[in-house]
mmCIF file of N, CA and C and ligand atoms in Angstrom:
data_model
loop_
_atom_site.group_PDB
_atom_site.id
_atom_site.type_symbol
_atom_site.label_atom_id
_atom_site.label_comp_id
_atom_site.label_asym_id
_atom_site.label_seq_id
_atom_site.Cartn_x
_atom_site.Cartn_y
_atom_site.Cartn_z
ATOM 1 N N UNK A 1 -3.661 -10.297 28.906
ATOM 2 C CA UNK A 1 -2.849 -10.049 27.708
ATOM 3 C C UNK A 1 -2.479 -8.577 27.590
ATOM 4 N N UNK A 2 -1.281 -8.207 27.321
ATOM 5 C CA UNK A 2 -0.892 -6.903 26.765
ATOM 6 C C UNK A 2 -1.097 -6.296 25.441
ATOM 7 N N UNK A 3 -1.841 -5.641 25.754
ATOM 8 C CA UNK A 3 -2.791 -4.897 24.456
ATOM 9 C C UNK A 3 -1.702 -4.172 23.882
ATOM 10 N N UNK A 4 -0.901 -3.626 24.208
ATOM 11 C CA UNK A 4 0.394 -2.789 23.872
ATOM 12 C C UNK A 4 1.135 -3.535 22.394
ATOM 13 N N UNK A 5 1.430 -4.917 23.328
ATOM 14 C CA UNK A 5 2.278 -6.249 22.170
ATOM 15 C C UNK A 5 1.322 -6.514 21.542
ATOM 16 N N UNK A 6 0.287 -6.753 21.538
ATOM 17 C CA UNK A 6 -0.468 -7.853 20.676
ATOM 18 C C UNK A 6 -1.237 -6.696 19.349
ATOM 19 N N UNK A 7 -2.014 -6.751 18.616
ATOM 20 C CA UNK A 7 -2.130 -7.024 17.211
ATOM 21 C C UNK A 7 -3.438 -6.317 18.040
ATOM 22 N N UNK A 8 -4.149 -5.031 17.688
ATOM 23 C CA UNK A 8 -5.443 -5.030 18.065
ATOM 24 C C UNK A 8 -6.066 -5.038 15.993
ATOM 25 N N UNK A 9 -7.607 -5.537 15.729
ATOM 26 C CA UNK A 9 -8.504 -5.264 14.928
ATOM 27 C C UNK A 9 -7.776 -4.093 14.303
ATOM 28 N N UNK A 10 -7.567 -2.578 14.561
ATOM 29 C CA UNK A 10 -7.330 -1.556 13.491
ATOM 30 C C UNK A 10 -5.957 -1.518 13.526
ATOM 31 N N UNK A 11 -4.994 -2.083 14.201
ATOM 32 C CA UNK A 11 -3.918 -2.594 13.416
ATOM 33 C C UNK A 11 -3.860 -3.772 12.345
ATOM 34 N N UNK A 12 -4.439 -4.713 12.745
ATOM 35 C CA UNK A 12 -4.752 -5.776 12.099
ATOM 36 C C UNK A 12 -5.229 -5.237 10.312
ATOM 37 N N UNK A 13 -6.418 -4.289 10.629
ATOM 38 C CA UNK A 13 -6.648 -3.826 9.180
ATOM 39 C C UNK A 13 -5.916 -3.055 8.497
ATOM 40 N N UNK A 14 -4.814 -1.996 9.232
ATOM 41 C CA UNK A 14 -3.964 -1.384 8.622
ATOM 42 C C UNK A 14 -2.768 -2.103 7.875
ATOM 43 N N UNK A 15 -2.433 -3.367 7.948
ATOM 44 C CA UNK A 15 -1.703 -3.994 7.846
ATOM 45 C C UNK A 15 -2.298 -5.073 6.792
ATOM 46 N N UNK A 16 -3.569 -5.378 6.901
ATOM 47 C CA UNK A 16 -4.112 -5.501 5.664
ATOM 48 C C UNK A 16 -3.862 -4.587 4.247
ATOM 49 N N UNK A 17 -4.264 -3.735 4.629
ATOM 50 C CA UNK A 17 -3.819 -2.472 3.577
ATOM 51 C C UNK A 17 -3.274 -2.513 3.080
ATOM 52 N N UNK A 18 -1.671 -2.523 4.273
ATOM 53 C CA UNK A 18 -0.582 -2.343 3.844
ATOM 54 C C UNK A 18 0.000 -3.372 2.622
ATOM 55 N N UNK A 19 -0.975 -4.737 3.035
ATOM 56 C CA UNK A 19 -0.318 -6.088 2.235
ATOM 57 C C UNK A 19 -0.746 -6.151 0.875
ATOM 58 N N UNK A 20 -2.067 -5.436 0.725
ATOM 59 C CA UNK A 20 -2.885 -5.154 -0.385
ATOM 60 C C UNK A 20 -2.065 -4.135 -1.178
ATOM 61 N N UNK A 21 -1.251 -3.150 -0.602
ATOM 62 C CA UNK A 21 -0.834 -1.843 -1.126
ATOM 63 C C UNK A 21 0.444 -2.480 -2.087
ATOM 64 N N UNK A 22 0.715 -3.621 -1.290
ATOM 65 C CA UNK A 22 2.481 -4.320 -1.600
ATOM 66 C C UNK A 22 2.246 -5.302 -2.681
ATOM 67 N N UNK A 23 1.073 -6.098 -2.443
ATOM 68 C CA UNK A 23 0.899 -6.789 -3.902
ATOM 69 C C UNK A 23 0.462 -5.907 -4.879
ATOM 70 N N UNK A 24 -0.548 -5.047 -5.050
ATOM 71 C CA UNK A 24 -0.480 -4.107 -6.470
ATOM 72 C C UNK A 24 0.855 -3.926 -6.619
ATOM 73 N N UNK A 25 1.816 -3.097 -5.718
ATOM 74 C CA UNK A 25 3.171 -2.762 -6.036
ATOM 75 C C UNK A 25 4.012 -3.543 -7.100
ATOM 76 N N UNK A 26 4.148 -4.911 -6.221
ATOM 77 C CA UNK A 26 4.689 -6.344 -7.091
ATOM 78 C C UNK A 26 4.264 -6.099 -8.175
ATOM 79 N N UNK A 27 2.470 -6.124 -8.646
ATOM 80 C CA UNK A 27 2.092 -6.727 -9.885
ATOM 81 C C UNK A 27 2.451 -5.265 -10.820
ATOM 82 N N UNK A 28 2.481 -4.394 -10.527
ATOM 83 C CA UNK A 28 3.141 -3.213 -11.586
ATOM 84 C C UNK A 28 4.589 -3.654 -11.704
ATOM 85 N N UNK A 29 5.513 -3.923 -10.620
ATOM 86 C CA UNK A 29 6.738 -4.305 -10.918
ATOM 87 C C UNK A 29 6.884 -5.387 -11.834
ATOM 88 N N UNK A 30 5.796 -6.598 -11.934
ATOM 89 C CA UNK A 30 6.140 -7.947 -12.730
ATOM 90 C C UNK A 30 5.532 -7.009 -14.370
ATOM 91 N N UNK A 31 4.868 -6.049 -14.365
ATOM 92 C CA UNK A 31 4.541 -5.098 -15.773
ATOM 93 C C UNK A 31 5.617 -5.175 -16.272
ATOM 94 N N UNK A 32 6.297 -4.262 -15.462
ATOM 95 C CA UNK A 32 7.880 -3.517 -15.455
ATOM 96 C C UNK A 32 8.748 -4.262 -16.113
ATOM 97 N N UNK A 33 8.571 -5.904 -15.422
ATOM 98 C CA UNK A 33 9.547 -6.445 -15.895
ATOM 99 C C UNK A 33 9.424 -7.227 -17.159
ATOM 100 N N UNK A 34 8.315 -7.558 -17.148
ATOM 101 C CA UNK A 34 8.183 -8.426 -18.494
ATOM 102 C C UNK A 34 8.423 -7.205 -19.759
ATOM 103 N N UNK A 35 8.494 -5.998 -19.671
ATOM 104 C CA UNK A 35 8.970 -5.017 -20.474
ATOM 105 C C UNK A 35 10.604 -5.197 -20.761
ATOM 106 N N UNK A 36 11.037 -5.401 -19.720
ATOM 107 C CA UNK A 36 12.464 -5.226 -19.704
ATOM 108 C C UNK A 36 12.941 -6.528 -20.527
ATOM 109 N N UNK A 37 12.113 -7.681 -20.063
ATOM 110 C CA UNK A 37 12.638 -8.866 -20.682
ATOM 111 C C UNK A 37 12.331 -8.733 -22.042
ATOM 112 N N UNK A 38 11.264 -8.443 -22.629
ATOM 113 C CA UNK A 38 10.990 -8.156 -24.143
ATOM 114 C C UNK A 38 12.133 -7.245 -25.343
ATOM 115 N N UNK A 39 12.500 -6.250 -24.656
ATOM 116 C CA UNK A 39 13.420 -5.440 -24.877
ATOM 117 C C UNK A 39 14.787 -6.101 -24.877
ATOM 118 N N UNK A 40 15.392 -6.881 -24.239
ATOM 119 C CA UNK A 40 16.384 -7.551 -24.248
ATOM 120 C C UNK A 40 16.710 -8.506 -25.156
ATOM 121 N N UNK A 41 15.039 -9.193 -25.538
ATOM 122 C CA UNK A 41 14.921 -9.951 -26.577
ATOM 123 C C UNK A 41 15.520 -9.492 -27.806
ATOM 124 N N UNK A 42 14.327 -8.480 -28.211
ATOM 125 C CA UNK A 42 15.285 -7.972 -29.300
ATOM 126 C C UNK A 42 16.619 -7.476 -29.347
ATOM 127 N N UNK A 43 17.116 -6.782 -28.158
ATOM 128 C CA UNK A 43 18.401 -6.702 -28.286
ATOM 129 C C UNK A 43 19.458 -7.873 -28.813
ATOM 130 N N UNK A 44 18.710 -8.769 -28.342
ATOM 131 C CA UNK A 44 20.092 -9.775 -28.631
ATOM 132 C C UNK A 44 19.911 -10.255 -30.008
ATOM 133 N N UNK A 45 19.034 -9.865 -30.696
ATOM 134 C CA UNK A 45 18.700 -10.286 -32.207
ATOM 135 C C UNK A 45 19.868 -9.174 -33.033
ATOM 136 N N UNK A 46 19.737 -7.738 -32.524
ATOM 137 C CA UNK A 46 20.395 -6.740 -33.634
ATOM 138 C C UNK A 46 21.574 -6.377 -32.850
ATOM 139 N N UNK A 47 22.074 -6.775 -31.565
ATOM 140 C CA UNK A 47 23.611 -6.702 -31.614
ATOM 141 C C UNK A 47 24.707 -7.498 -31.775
ATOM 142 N N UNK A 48 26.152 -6.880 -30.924
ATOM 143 C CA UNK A 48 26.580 -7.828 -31.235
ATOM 144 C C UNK A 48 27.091 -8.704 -29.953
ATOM 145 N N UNK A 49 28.413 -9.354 -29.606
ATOM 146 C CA UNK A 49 28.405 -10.285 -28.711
ATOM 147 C C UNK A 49 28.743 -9.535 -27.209
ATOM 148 N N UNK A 50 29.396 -8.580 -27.364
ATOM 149 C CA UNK A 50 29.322 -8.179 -25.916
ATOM 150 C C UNK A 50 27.865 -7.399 -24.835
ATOM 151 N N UNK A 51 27.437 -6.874 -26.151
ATOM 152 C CA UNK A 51 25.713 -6.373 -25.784
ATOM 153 C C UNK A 51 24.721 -7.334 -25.054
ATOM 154 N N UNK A 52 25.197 -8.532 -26.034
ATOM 155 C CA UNK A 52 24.437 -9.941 -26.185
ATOM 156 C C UNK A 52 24.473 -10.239 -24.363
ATOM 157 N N UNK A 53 25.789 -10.422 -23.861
ATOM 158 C CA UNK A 53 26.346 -11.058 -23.052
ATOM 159 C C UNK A 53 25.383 -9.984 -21.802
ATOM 160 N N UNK A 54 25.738 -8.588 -22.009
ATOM 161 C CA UNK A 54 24.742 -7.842 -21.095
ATOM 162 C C UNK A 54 23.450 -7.938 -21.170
ATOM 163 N N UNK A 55 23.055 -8.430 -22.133
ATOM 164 C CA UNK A 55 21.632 -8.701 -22.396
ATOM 165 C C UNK A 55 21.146 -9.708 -21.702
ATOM 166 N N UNK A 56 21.949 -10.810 -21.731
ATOM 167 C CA UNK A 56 21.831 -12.278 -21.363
ATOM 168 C C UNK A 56 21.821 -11.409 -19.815
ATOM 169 N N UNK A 57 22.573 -10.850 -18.725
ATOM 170 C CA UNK A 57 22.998 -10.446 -17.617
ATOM 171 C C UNK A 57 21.653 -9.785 -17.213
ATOM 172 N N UNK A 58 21.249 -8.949 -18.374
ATOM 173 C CA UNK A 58 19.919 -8.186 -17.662
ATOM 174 C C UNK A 58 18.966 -8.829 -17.467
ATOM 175 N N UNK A 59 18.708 -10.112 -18.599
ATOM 176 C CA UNK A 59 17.402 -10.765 -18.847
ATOM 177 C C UNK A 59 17.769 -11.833 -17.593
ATOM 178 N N UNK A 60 18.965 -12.395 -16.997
ATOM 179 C CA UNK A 60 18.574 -12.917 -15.769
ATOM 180 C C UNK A 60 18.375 -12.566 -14.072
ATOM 181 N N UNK A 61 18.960 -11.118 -14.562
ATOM 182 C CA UNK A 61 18.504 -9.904 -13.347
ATOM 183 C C UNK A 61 16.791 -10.492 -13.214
ATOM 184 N N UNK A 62 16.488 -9.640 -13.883
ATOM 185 C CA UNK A 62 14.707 -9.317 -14.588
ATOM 186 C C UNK A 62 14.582 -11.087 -14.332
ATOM 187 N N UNK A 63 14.877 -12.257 -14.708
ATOM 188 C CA UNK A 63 13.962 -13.138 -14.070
ATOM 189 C C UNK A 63 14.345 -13.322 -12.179
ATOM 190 N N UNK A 64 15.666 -13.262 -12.094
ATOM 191 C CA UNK A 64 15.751 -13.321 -10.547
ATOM 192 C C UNK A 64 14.990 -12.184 -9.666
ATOM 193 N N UNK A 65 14.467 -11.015 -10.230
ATOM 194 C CA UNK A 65 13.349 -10.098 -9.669
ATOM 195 C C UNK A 65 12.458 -10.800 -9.536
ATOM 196 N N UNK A 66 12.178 -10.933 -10.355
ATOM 197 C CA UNK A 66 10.717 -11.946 -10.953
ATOM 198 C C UNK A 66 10.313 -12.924 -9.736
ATOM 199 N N UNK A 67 11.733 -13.920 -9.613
ATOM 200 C CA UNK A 67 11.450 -14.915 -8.773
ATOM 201 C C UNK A 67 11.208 -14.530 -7.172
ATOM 202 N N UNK A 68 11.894 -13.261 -6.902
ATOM 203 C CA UNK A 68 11.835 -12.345 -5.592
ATOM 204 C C UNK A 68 10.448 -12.084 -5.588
ATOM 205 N N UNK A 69 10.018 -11.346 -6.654
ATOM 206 C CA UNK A 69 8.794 -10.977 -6.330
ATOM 207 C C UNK A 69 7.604 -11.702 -6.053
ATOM 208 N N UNK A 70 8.006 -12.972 -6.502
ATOM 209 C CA UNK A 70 6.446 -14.318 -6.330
ATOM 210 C C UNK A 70 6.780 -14.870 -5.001
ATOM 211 N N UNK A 71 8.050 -15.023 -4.541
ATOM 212 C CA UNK A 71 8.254 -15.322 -3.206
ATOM 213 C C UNK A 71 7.725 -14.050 -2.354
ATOM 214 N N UNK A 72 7.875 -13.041 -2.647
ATOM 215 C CA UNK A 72 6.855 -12.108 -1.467
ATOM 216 C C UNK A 72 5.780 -12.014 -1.460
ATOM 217 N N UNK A 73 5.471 -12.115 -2.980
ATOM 218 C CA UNK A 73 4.282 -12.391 -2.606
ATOM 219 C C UNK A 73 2.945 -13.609 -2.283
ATOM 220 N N UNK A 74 3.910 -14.563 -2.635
ATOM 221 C CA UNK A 74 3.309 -16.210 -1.578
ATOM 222 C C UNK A 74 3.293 -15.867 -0.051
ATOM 223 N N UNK A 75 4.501 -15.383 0.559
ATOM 224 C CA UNK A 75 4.373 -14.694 1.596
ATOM 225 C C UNK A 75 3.361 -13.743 2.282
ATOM 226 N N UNK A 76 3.036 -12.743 1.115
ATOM 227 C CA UNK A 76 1.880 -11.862 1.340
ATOM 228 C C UNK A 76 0.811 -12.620 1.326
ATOM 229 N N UNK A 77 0.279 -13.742 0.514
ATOM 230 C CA UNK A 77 -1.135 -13.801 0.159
ATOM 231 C C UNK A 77 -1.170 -15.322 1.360
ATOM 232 N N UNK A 78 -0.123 -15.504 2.182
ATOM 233 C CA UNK A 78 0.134 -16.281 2.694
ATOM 234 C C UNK A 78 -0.275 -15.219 4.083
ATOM 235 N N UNK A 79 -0.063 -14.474 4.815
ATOM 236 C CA UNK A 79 -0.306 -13.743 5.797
ATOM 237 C C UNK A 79 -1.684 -13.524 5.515
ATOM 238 N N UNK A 80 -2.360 -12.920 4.635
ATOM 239 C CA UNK A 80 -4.195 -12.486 4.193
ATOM 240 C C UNK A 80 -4.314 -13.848 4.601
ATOM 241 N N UNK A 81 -4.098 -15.203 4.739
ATOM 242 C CA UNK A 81 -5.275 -16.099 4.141
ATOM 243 C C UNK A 81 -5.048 -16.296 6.292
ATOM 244 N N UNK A 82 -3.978 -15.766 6.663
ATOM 245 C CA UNK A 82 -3.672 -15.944 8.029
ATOM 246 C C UNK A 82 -4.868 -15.016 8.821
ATOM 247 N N UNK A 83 -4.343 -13.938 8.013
ATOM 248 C CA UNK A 83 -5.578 -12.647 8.809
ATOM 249 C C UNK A 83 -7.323 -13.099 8.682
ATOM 250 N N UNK A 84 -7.651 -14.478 7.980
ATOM 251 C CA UNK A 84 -8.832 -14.548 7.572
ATOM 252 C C UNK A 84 -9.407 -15.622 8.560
ATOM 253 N N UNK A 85 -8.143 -16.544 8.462
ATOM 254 C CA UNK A 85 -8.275 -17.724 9.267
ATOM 255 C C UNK A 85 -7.976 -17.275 11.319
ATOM 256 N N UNK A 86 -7.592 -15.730 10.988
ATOM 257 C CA UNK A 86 -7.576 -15.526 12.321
ATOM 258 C C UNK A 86 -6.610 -15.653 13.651
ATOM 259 N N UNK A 87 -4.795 -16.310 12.486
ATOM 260 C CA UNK A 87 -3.834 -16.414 13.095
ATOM 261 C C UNK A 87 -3.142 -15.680 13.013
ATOM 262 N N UNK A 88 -3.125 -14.403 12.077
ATOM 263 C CA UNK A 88 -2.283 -13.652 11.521
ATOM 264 C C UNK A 88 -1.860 -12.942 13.508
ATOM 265 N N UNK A 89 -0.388 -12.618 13.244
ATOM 266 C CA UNK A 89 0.008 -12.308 14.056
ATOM 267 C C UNK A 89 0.592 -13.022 15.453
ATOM 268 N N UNK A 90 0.391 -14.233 15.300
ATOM 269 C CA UNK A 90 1.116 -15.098 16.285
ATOM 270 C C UNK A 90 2.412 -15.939 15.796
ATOM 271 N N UNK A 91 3.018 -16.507 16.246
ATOM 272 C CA UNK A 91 4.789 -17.045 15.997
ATOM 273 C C UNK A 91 4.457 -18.637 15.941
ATOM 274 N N UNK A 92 4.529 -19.051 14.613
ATOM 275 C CA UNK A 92 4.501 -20.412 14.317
ATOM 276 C C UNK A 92 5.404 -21.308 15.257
ATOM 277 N N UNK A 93 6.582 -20.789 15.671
ATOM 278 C CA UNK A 93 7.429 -21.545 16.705
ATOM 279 C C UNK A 93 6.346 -21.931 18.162
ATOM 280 N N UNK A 94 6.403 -20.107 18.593
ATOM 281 C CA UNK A 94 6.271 -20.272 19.925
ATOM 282 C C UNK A 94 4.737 -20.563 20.262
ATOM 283 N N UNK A 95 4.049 -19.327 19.383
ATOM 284 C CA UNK A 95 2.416 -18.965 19.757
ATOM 285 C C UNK A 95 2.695 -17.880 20.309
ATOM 286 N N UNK A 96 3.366 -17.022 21.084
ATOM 287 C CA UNK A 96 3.364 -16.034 21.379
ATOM 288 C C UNK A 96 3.245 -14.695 19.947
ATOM 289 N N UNK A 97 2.462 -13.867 20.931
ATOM 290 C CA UNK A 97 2.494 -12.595 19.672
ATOM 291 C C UNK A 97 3.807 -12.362 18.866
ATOM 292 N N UNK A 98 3.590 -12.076 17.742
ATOM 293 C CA UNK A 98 4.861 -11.260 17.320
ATOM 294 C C UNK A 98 4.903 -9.601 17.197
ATOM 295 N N UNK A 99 5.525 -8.865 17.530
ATOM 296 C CA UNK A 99 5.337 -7.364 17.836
ATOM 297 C C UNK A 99 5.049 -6.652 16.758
ATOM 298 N N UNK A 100 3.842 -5.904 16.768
ATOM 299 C CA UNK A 100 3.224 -5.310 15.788
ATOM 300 C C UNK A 100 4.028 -4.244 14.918
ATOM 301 N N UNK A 101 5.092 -4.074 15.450
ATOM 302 C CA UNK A 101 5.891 -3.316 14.397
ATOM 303 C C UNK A 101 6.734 -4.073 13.702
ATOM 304 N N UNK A 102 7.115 -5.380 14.374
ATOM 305 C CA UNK A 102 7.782 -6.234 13.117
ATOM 306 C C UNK A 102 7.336 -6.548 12.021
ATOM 307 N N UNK A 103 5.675 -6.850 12.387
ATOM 308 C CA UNK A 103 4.731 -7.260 11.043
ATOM 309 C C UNK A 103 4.401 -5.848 10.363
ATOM 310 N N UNK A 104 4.448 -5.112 10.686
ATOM 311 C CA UNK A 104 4.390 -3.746 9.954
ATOM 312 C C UNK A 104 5.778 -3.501 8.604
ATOM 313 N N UNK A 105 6.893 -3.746 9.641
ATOM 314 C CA UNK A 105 8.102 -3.829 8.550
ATOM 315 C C UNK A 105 8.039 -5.136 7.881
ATOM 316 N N UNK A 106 7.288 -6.461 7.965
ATOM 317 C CA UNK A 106 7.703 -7.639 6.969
ATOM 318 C C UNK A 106 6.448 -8.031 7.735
ATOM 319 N N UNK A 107 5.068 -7.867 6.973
ATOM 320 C CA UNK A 107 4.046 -8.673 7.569
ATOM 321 C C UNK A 107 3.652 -10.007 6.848
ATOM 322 N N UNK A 108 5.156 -10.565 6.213
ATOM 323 C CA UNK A 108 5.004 -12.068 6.184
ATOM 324 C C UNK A 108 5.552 -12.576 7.125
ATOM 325 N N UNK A 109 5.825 -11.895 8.024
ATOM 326 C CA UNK A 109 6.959 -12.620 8.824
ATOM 327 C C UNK A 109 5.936 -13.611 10.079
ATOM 328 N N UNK A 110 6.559 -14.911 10.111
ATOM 329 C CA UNK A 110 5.742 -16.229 10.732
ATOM 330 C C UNK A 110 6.370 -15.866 11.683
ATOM 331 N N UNK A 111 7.061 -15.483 12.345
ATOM 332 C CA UNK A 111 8.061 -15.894 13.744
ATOM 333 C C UNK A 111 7.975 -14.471 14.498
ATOM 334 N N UNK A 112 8.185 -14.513 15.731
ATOM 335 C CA UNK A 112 8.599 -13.466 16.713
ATOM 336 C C UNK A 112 10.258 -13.439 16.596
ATOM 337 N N UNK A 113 10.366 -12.176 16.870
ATOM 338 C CA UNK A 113 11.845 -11.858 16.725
ATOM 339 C C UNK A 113 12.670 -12.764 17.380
ATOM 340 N N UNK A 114 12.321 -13.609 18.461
ATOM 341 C CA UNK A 114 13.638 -14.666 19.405
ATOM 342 C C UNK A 114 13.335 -15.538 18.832
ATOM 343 N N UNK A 115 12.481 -16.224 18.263
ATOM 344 C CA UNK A 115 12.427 -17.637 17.162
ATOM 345 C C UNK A 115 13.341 -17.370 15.703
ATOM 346 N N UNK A 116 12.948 -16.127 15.186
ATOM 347 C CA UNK A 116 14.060 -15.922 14.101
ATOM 348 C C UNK A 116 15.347 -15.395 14.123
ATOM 349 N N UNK A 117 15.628 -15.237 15.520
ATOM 350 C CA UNK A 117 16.741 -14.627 15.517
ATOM 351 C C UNK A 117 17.653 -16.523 16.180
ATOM 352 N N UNK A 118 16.734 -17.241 16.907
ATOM 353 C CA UNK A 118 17.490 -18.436 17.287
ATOM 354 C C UNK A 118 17.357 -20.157 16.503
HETATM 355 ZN ZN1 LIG B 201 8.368 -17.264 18.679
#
């Protein structure tokens, strides 16, 4: 095996980290947002209809974040339960490794770059 491609232990944990670092991130962002949605609330109580209409626009921004953010992070807590069970890092298609810098940039990512790219 090529130690180069494959996933060694202190990559493996750095990338843990990294996934740990990205869900706190999320859960301050879902803070963030349930602020924003509260605020909108009242907005649409004391203005008037065109505010309303941006209000309505922001408050479904702020839930389509929302919904982004639980999909990454099913993804994320979906890779940990991989790194535990000891698959993290192989391509649900093929089985071959997937290259440790792909999972670095998107370490939910199930596939090696020629399975997701075909
Ligand atoms: Zn593959």
């Amino acid at each position: 095996m090529d130690h180069i491609l494959i996933m060694n232990d202190a990559e493996t944990l750095e990338i843990v980290a990294l996934i740990r670092r990205r869900l706190a991130e999320l859960s301050a962002q879902d803070l963030l947002g349930q602020d924003g949605q509260s605020v909108v609330q009242l907005d649409q109580q004391s203005v008037g209809r065109l505010s309303r209409m941006d209000a309505l626009q922001a408050q479904a921004m702020a839930k389509a974040q929302q919904v982004r953010r639980d999909t990454e992070r099913r993804g994320l807590q979906a890779a940990l339960a991989r790194v535990e069970d000891g698959e993290f890092g192989w391509c649900e298609d093929c089985g071959e490794a997937i290259a440790p810098g792909r999972l670095r940039l998107n370490p939910a990512s199930t596939r090696c770059v020629s399975c997701a790219a075909g």
